[in-house]
Amino acid sequence: MIPLPLPEIKQCFEAIGAINITVQEQKDSVVLLSVFKIRNKPTRVLLIISEVGGQALFQLFATYEEAYEKPGIDFYEVLDNLNTKLVLGHVQVRKQANDWRVTYRSNFVGEPERLFTNHCFRNFISFSVDMVGAIEKEFV
């Protein structure tokens, strides 16, 4: 795993409102779990960081609490329509145990030593969290 500026990444999350940040370093990845207050309720946001060709791949996820039965074609049409409105990332439905849940995902690739030379990484996190809130408002 390439060296990552974890204290700065954590500070970036805190600067845009994350609380209860946990960092778990694994062999091939780093997992950062945080909570943001979105639309007046705590929302868990997961960031998985791994290496791809000497660069850091950041994958941000938020899974909504509301569970659904197996979705039909209408459900996927709603997701597709919502995806056309998102500025960054996409939503999908995923099976978890016996339920189906809506998950937001966005990705960012960057050089770890240059994450904070401009605002691209901060904007990625900030816009992604904004999209989580927009989905909450529109769909969930």
mmCIF file with all atom_site columns, C-alpha atoms in Angstrom:
data_model
loop_
_atom_site.group_PDB
_atom_site.id
_atom_site.type_symbol
_atom_site.label_atom_id
_atom_site.label_alt_id
_atom_site.label_comp_id
_atom_site.label_asym_id
_atom_site.label_entity_id
_atom_site.label_seq_id
_atom_site.pdbx_PDB_ins_code
_atom_site.Cartn_x
_atom_site.Cartn_y
_atom_site.Cartn_z
_atom_site.occupancy
_atom_site.B_iso_or_equiv
_atom_site.pdbx_formal_charge
_atom_site.auth_seq_id
_atom_site.auth_comp_id
_atom_site.auth_asym_id
_atom_site.auth_atom_id
_atom_site.pdbx_PDB_model_num
ATOM 1   C CA . MET A 1 1   ? 0.000   0.000   0.000   1.00 0.00 ? 1   MET A CA 1
ATOM 2   C CA . ILE A 1 2   ? 1.301   3.433   -0.911  1.00 0.00 ? 2   ILE A CA 1
ATOM 3   C CA . PRO A 1 3   ? 1.858   5.980   1.877   1.00 0.00 ? 3   PRO A CA 1
ATOM 4   C CA . LEU A 1 4   ? -1.248  8.057   2.552   1.00 0.00 ? 4   LEU A CA 1
ATOM 5   C CA . PRO A 1 5   ? -1.604  11.368  4.403   1.00 0.00 ? 5   PRO A CA 1
ATOM 6   C CA . LEU A 1 6   ? -4.184  9.889   6.813   1.00 0.00 ? 6   LEU A CA 1
ATOM 7   C CA . PRO A 1 7   ? -4.129  12.739  9.369   1.00 0.00 ? 7   PRO A CA 1
ATOM 8   C CA . GLU A 1 8   ? -4.829  15.251  6.574   1.00 0.00 ? 8   GLU A CA 1
ATOM 9   C CA . ILE A 1 9   ? -7.569  13.068  5.096   1.00 0.00 ? 9   ILE A CA 1
ATOM 10  C CA . LYS A 1 10  ? -9.192  12.808  8.514   1.00 0.00 ? 10  LYS A CA 1
ATOM 11  C CA . GLN A 1 11  ? -8.894  16.597  9.001   1.00 0.00 ? 11  GLN A CA 1
ATOM 12  C CA . CYS A 1 12  ? -10.530 17.121  5.610   1.00 0.00 ? 12  CYS A CA 1
ATOM 13  C CA . PHE A 1 13  ? -13.503 15.025  6.723   1.00 0.00 ? 13  PHE A CA 1
ATOM 14  C CA . GLU A 1 14  ? -13.716 16.902  10.016  1.00 0.00 ? 14  GLU A CA 1
ATOM 15  C CA . ALA A 1 15  ? -13.561 20.265  8.227   1.00 0.00 ? 15  ALA A CA 1
ATOM 16  C CA . ILE A 1 16  ? -16.705 19.465  6.267   1.00 0.00 ? 16  ILE A CA 1
ATOM 17  C CA . GLY A 1 17  ? -18.616 18.159  9.270   1.00 0.00 ? 17  GLY A CA 1
ATOM 18  C CA . ALA A 1 18  ? -17.724 14.506  9.856   1.00 0.00 ? 18  ALA A CA 1
ATOM 19  C CA . ILE A 1 19  ? -17.916 13.158  13.376  1.00 0.00 ? 19  ILE A CA 1
ATOM 20  C CA . ASN A 1 20  ? -16.993 9.804   14.928  1.00 0.00 ? 20  ASN A CA 1
ATOM 21  C CA . ILE A 1 21  ? -14.248 9.079   12.388  1.00 0.00 ? 21  ILE A CA 1
ATOM 22  C CA . THR A 1 22  ? -12.667 5.633   12.593  1.00 0.00 ? 22  THR A CA 1
ATOM 23  C CA . VAL A 1 23  ? -9.660  4.611   10.513  1.00 0.00 ? 23  VAL A CA 1
ATOM 24  C CA . GLN A 1 24  ? -8.798  0.958   9.957   1.00 0.00 ? 24  GLN A CA 1
ATOM 25  C CA . GLU A 1 25  ? -5.582  0.137   8.137   1.00 0.00 ? 25  GLU A CA 1
ATOM 26  C CA . GLN A 1 26  ? -5.650  -3.207  6.378   1.00 0.00 ? 26  GLN A CA 1
ATOM 27  C CA . LYS A 1 27  ? -3.048  -4.988  4.253   1.00 0.00 ? 27  LYS A CA 1
ATOM 28  C CA . ASP A 1 28  ? -4.197  -3.665  0.869   1.00 0.00 ? 28  ASP A CA 1
ATOM 29  C CA . SER A 1 29  ? -6.527  -0.823  1.847   1.00 0.00 ? 29  SER A CA 1
ATOM 30  C CA . VAL A 1 30  ? -7.515  1.760   4.398   1.00 0.00 ? 30  VAL A CA 1
ATOM 31  C CA . VAL A 1 31  ? -11.120 2.079   5.533   1.00 0.00 ? 31  VAL A CA 1
ATOM 32  C CA . LEU A 1 32  ? -12.401 5.326   6.973   1.00 0.00 ? 32  LEU A CA 1
ATOM 33  C CA . LEU A 1 33  ? -15.850 5.250   8.549   1.00 0.00 ? 33  LEU A CA 1
ATOM 34  C CA . SER A 1 34  ? -17.444 8.540   9.480   1.00 0.00 ? 34  SER A CA 1
ATOM 35  C CA . VAL A 1 35  ? -20.796 10.018  10.355  1.00 0.00 ? 35  VAL A CA 1
ATOM 36  C CA . PHE A 1 36  ? -22.195 13.198  8.833   1.00 0.00 ? 36  PHE A CA 1
ATOM 37  C CA . LYS A 1 37  ? -25.359 14.939  9.950   1.00 0.00 ? 37  LYS A CA 1
ATOM 38  C CA . ILE A 1 38  ? -27.348 15.038  6.718   1.00 0.00 ? 38  ILE A CA 1
ATOM 39  C CA . ARG A 1 39  ? -30.873 16.396  6.656   1.00 0.00 ? 39  ARG A CA 1
ATOM 40  C CA . ASN A 1 40  ? -30.810 16.451  10.469  1.00 0.00 ? 40  ASN A CA 1
ATOM 41  C CA . LYS A 1 41  ? -29.990 12.788  10.902  1.00 0.00 ? 41  LYS A CA 1
ATOM 42  C CA . PRO A 1 42  ? -26.710 10.916  11.337  1.00 0.00 ? 42  PRO A CA 1
ATOM 43  C CA . THR A 1 43  ? -25.609 9.242   8.112   1.00 0.00 ? 43  THR A CA 1
ATOM 44  C CA . ARG A 1 44  ? -22.694 6.824   7.888   1.00 0.00 ? 44  ARG A CA 1
ATOM 45  C CA . VAL A 1 45  ? -20.219 7.413   5.088   1.00 0.00 ? 45  VAL A CA 1
ATOM 46  C CA . LEU A 1 46  ? -17.550 4.864   4.254   1.00 0.00 ? 46  LEU A CA 1
ATOM 47  C CA . LEU A 1 47  ? -14.350 5.673   2.364   1.00 0.00 ? 47  LEU A CA 1
ATOM 48  C CA . ILE A 1 48  ? -12.228 2.796   1.096   1.00 0.00 ? 48  ILE A CA 1
ATOM 49  C CA . ILE A 1 49  ? -8.747  3.729   -0.100  1.00 0.00 ? 49  ILE A CA 1
ATOM 50  C CA . SER A 1 50  ? -6.685  1.315   -2.173  1.00 0.00 ? 50  SER A CA 1
ATOM 51  C CA . GLU A 1 51  ? -3.821  1.510   -4.652  1.00 0.00 ? 51  GLU A CA 1
ATOM 52  C CA . VAL A 1 52  ? -4.217  1.416   -8.418  1.00 0.00 ? 52  VAL A CA 1
ATOM 53  C CA . GLY A 1 53  ? -1.086  1.837   -10.525 1.00 0.00 ? 53  GLY A CA 1
ATOM 54  C CA . GLY A 1 54  ? 0.772   3.918   -7.948  1.00 0.00 ? 54  GLY A CA 1
ATOM 55  C CA . GLN A 1 55  ? -2.223  6.182   -7.390  1.00 0.00 ? 55  GLN A CA 1
ATOM 56  C CA . ALA A 1 56  ? -4.774  6.156   -4.590  1.00 0.00 ? 56  ALA A CA 1
ATOM 57  C CA . LEU A 1 57  ? -8.308  5.068   -5.447  1.00 0.00 ? 57  LEU A CA 1
ATOM 58  C CA . PHE A 1 58  ? -10.889 6.568   -3.097  1.00 0.00 ? 58  PHE A CA 1
ATOM 59  C CA . GLN A 1 59  ? -14.310 4.907   -3.122  1.00 0.00 ? 59  GLN A CA 1
ATOM 60  C CA . LEU A 1 60  ? -16.969 6.653   -1.060  1.00 0.00 ? 60  LEU A CA 1
ATOM 61  C CA . PHE A 1 61  ? -20.166 4.808   -0.098  1.00 0.00 ? 61  PHE A CA 1
ATOM 62  C CA . ALA A 1 62  ? -23.348 5.616   1.793   1.00 0.00 ? 62  ALA A CA 1
ATOM 63  C CA . THR A 1 63  ? -26.067 3.016   2.228   1.00 0.00 ? 63  THR A CA 1
ATOM 64  C CA . TYR A 1 64  ? -29.518 4.212   3.220   1.00 0.00 ? 64  TYR A CA 1
ATOM 65  C CA . GLU A 1 65  ? -31.305 2.566   6.128   1.00 0.00 ? 65  GLU A CA 1
ATOM 66  C CA . GLU A 1 66  ? -34.659 2.059   4.439   1.00 0.00 ? 66  GLU A CA 1
ATOM 67  C CA . ALA A 1 67  ? -35.036 -1.512  3.199   1.00 0.00 ? 67  ALA A CA 1
ATOM 68  C CA . TYR A 1 68  ? -37.064 -2.609  0.175   1.00 0.00 ? 68  TYR A CA 1
ATOM 69  C CA . GLU A 1 69  ? -38.438 -5.847  -1.130  1.00 0.00 ? 69  GLU A CA 1
ATOM 70  C CA . LYS A 1 70  ? -36.973 -7.147  -4.368  1.00 0.00 ? 70  LYS A CA 1
ATOM 71  C CA . PRO A 1 71  ? -37.183 -4.165  -6.718  1.00 0.00 ? 71  PRO A CA 1
ATOM 72  C CA . GLY A 1 72  ? -39.114 -4.247  -9.934  1.00 0.00 ? 72  GLY A CA 1
ATOM 73  C CA . ILE A 1 73  ? -38.578 -2.365  -13.185 1.00 0.00 ? 73  ILE A CA 1
ATOM 74  C CA . ASP A 1 74  ? -40.260 0.797   -11.831 1.00 0.00 ? 74  ASP A CA 1
ATOM 75  C CA . PHE A 1 75  ? -37.741 0.937   -9.001  1.00 0.00 ? 75  PHE A CA 1
ATOM 76  C CA . TYR A 1 76  ? -34.830 0.823   -11.452 1.00 0.00 ? 76  TYR A CA 1
ATOM 77  C CA . GLU A 1 77  ? -36.460 3.553   -13.545 1.00 0.00 ? 77  GLU A CA 1
ATOM 78  C CA . VAL A 1 78  ? -36.548 5.788   -10.467 1.00 0.00 ? 78  VAL A CA 1
ATOM 79  C CA . LEU A 1 79  ? -32.858 5.030   -9.803  1.00 0.00 ? 79  LEU A CA 1
ATOM 80  C CA . ASP A 1 80  ? -31.965 5.750   -13.427 1.00 0.00 ? 80  ASP A CA 1
ATOM 81  C CA . ASN A 1 81  ? -33.815 9.068   -13.318 1.00 0.00 ? 81  ASN A CA 1
ATOM 82  C CA . LEU A 1 82  ? -32.079 9.999   -10.071 1.00 0.00 ? 82  LEU A CA 1
ATOM 83  C CA . ASN A 1 83  ? -28.670 9.119   -11.520 1.00 0.00 ? 83  ASN A CA 1
ATOM 84  C CA . THR A 1 84  ? -29.200 11.590  -14.370 1.00 0.00 ? 84  THR A CA 1
ATOM 85  C CA . LYS A 1 85  ? -29.590 14.373  -11.774 1.00 0.00 ? 85  LYS A CA 1
ATOM 86  C CA . LEU A 1 86  ? -26.457 13.617  -9.762  1.00 0.00 ? 86  LEU A CA 1
ATOM 87  C CA . VAL A 1 87  ? -23.408 15.798  -10.293 1.00 0.00 ? 87  VAL A CA 1
ATOM 88  C CA . LEU A 1 88  ? -21.052 13.136  -8.964  1.00 0.00 ? 88  LEU A CA 1
ATOM 89  C CA . GLY A 1 89  ? -21.338 9.417   -8.290  1.00 0.00 ? 89  GLY A CA 1
ATOM 90  C CA . HIS A 1 90  ? -24.294 7.136   -8.782  1.00 0.00 ? 90  HIS A CA 1
ATOM 91  C CA . VAL A 1 91  ? -26.940 5.207   -6.886  1.00 0.00 ? 91  VAL A CA 1
ATOM 92  C CA . GLN A 1 92  ? -27.630 1.524   -7.156  1.00 0.00 ? 92  GLN A CA 1
ATOM 93  C CA . VAL A 1 93  ? -29.660 -1.032  -5.293  1.00 0.00 ? 93  VAL A CA 1
ATOM 94  C CA . ARG A 1 94  ? -27.839 -3.835  -3.501  1.00 0.00 ? 94  ARG A CA 1
ATOM 95  C CA . LYS A 1 95  ? -29.021 -6.927  -1.721  1.00 0.00 ? 95  LYS A CA 1
ATOM 96  C CA . GLN A 1 96  ? -28.116 -7.128  1.963   1.00 0.00 ? 96  GLN A CA 1
ATOM 97  C CA . ALA A 1 97  ? -29.334 -10.254 3.737   1.00 0.00 ? 97  ALA A CA 1
ATOM 98  C CA . ASN A 1 98  ? -33.010 -10.531 2.736   1.00 0.00 ? 98  ASN A CA 1
ATOM 99  C CA . ASP A 1 99  ? -33.497 -6.826  1.971   1.00 0.00 ? 99  ASP A CA 1
ATOM 100 C CA . TRP A 1 100 ? -32.561 -4.482  -0.829  1.00 0.00 ? 100 TRP A CA 1
ATOM 101 C CA . ARG A 1 101 ? -31.010 -1.107  -0.009  1.00 0.00 ? 101 ARG A CA 1
ATOM 102 C CA . VAL A 1 102 ? -30.095 1.957   -2.014  1.00 0.00 ? 102 VAL A CA 1
ATOM 103 C CA . THR A 1 103 ? -26.356 2.739   -1.995  1.00 0.00 ? 103 THR A CA 1
ATOM 104 C CA . TYR A 1 104 ? -24.564 5.844   -3.244  1.00 0.00 ? 104 TYR A CA 1
ATOM 105 C CA . ARG A 1 105 ? -21.023 5.458   -4.585  1.00 0.00 ? 105 ARG A CA 1
ATOM 106 C CA . SER A 1 106 ? -18.484 7.912   -5.941  1.00 0.00 ? 106 SER A CA 1
ATOM 107 C CA . ASN A 1 107 ? -14.828 7.466   -6.907  1.00 0.00 ? 107 ASN A CA 1
ATOM 108 C CA . PHE A 1 108 ? -11.729 9.650   -7.013  1.00 0.00 ? 108 PHE A CA 1
ATOM 109 C CA . VAL A 1 109 ? -8.204  8.778   -8.163  1.00 0.00 ? 109 VAL A CA 1
ATOM 110 C CA . GLY A 1 110 ? -5.253  10.917  -7.155  1.00 0.00 ? 110 GLY A CA 1
ATOM 111 C CA . GLU A 1 111 ? -1.614  11.050  -6.179  1.00 0.00 ? 111 GLU A CA 1
ATOM 112 C CA . PRO A 1 112 ? -1.476  10.844  -2.373  1.00 0.00 ? 112 PRO A CA 1
ATOM 113 C CA . GLU A 1 113 ? 1.272   13.449  -2.059  1.00 0.00 ? 113 GLU A CA 1
ATOM 114 C CA . ARG A 1 114 ? -0.778  15.969  -4.075  1.00 0.00 ? 114 ARG A CA 1
ATOM 115 C CA . LEU A 1 115 ? -4.253  15.506  -2.595  1.00 0.00 ? 115 LEU A CA 1
ATOM 116 C CA . PHE A 1 116 ? -4.175  18.843  -0.848  1.00 0.00 ? 116 PHE A CA 1
ATOM 117 C CA . THR A 1 117 ? -2.276  21.019  -3.345  1.00 0.00 ? 117 THR A CA 1
ATOM 118 C CA . ASN A 1 118 ? -5.622  22.201  -4.682  1.00 0.00 ? 118 ASN A CA 1
ATOM 119 C CA . HIS A 1 119 ? -9.185  21.624  -3.530  1.00 0.00 ? 119 HIS A CA 1
ATOM 120 C CA . CYS A 1 120 ? -9.990  18.607  -5.734  1.00 0.00 ? 120 CYS A CA 1
ATOM 121 C CA . PHE A 1 121 ? -9.971  16.006  -2.955  1.00 0.00 ? 121 PHE A CA 1
ATOM 122 C CA . ARG A 1 122 ? -11.881 18.223  -0.532  1.00 0.00 ? 122 ARG A CA 1
ATOM 123 C CA . ASN A 1 123 ? -14.403 18.991  -3.280  1.00 0.00 ? 123 ASN A CA 1
ATOM 124 C CA . PHE A 1 124 ? -14.778 15.269  -4.014  1.00 0.00 ? 124 PHE A CA 1
ATOM 125 C CA . ILE A 1 125 ? -15.666 14.578  -0.378  1.00 0.00 ? 125 ILE A CA 1
ATOM 126 C CA . SER A 1 126 ? -17.859 17.654  -0.019  1.00 0.00 ? 126 SER A CA 1
ATOM 127 C CA . PHE A 1 127 ? -19.775 17.111  -3.284  1.00 0.00 ? 127 PHE A CA 1
ATOM 128 C CA . SER A 1 128 ? -20.192 13.410  -2.542  1.00 0.00 ? 128 SER A CA 1
ATOM 129 C CA . VAL A 1 129 ? -21.697 14.180  0.868   1.00 0.00 ? 129 VAL A CA 1
ATOM 130 C CA . ASP A 1 130 ? -23.956 16.752  -0.822  1.00 0.00 ? 130 ASP A CA 1
ATOM 131 C CA . MET A 1 131 ? -25.113 14.058  -3.247  1.00 0.00 ? 131 MET A CA 1
ATOM 132 C CA . VAL A 1 132 ? -25.896 11.736  -0.322  1.00 0.00 ? 132 VAL A CA 1
ATOM 133 C CA . GLY A 1 133 ? -28.173 14.476  1.035   1.00 0.00 ? 133 GLY A CA 1
ATOM 134 C CA . ALA A 1 134 ? -29.758 15.103  -2.367  1.00 0.00 ? 134 ALA A CA 1
ATOM 135 C CA . ILE A 1 135 ? -30.612 11.431  -2.707  1.00 0.00 ? 135 ILE A CA 1
ATOM 136 C CA . GLU A 1 136 ? -32.067 11.428  0.788   1.00 0.00 ? 136 GLU A CA 1
ATOM 137 C CA . LYS A 1 137 ? -34.283 14.343  -0.199  1.00 0.00 ? 137 LYS A CA 1
ATOM 138 C CA . GLU A 1 138 ? -35.335 12.994  -3.581  1.00 0.00 ? 138 GLU A CA 1
ATOM 139 C CA . PHE A 1 139 ? -35.609 9.300   -3.130  1.00 0.00 ? 139 PHE A CA 1
ATOM 140 C CA . VAL A 1 140 ? -35.358 7.816   0.315   1.00 0.00 ? 140 VAL A CA 1
#
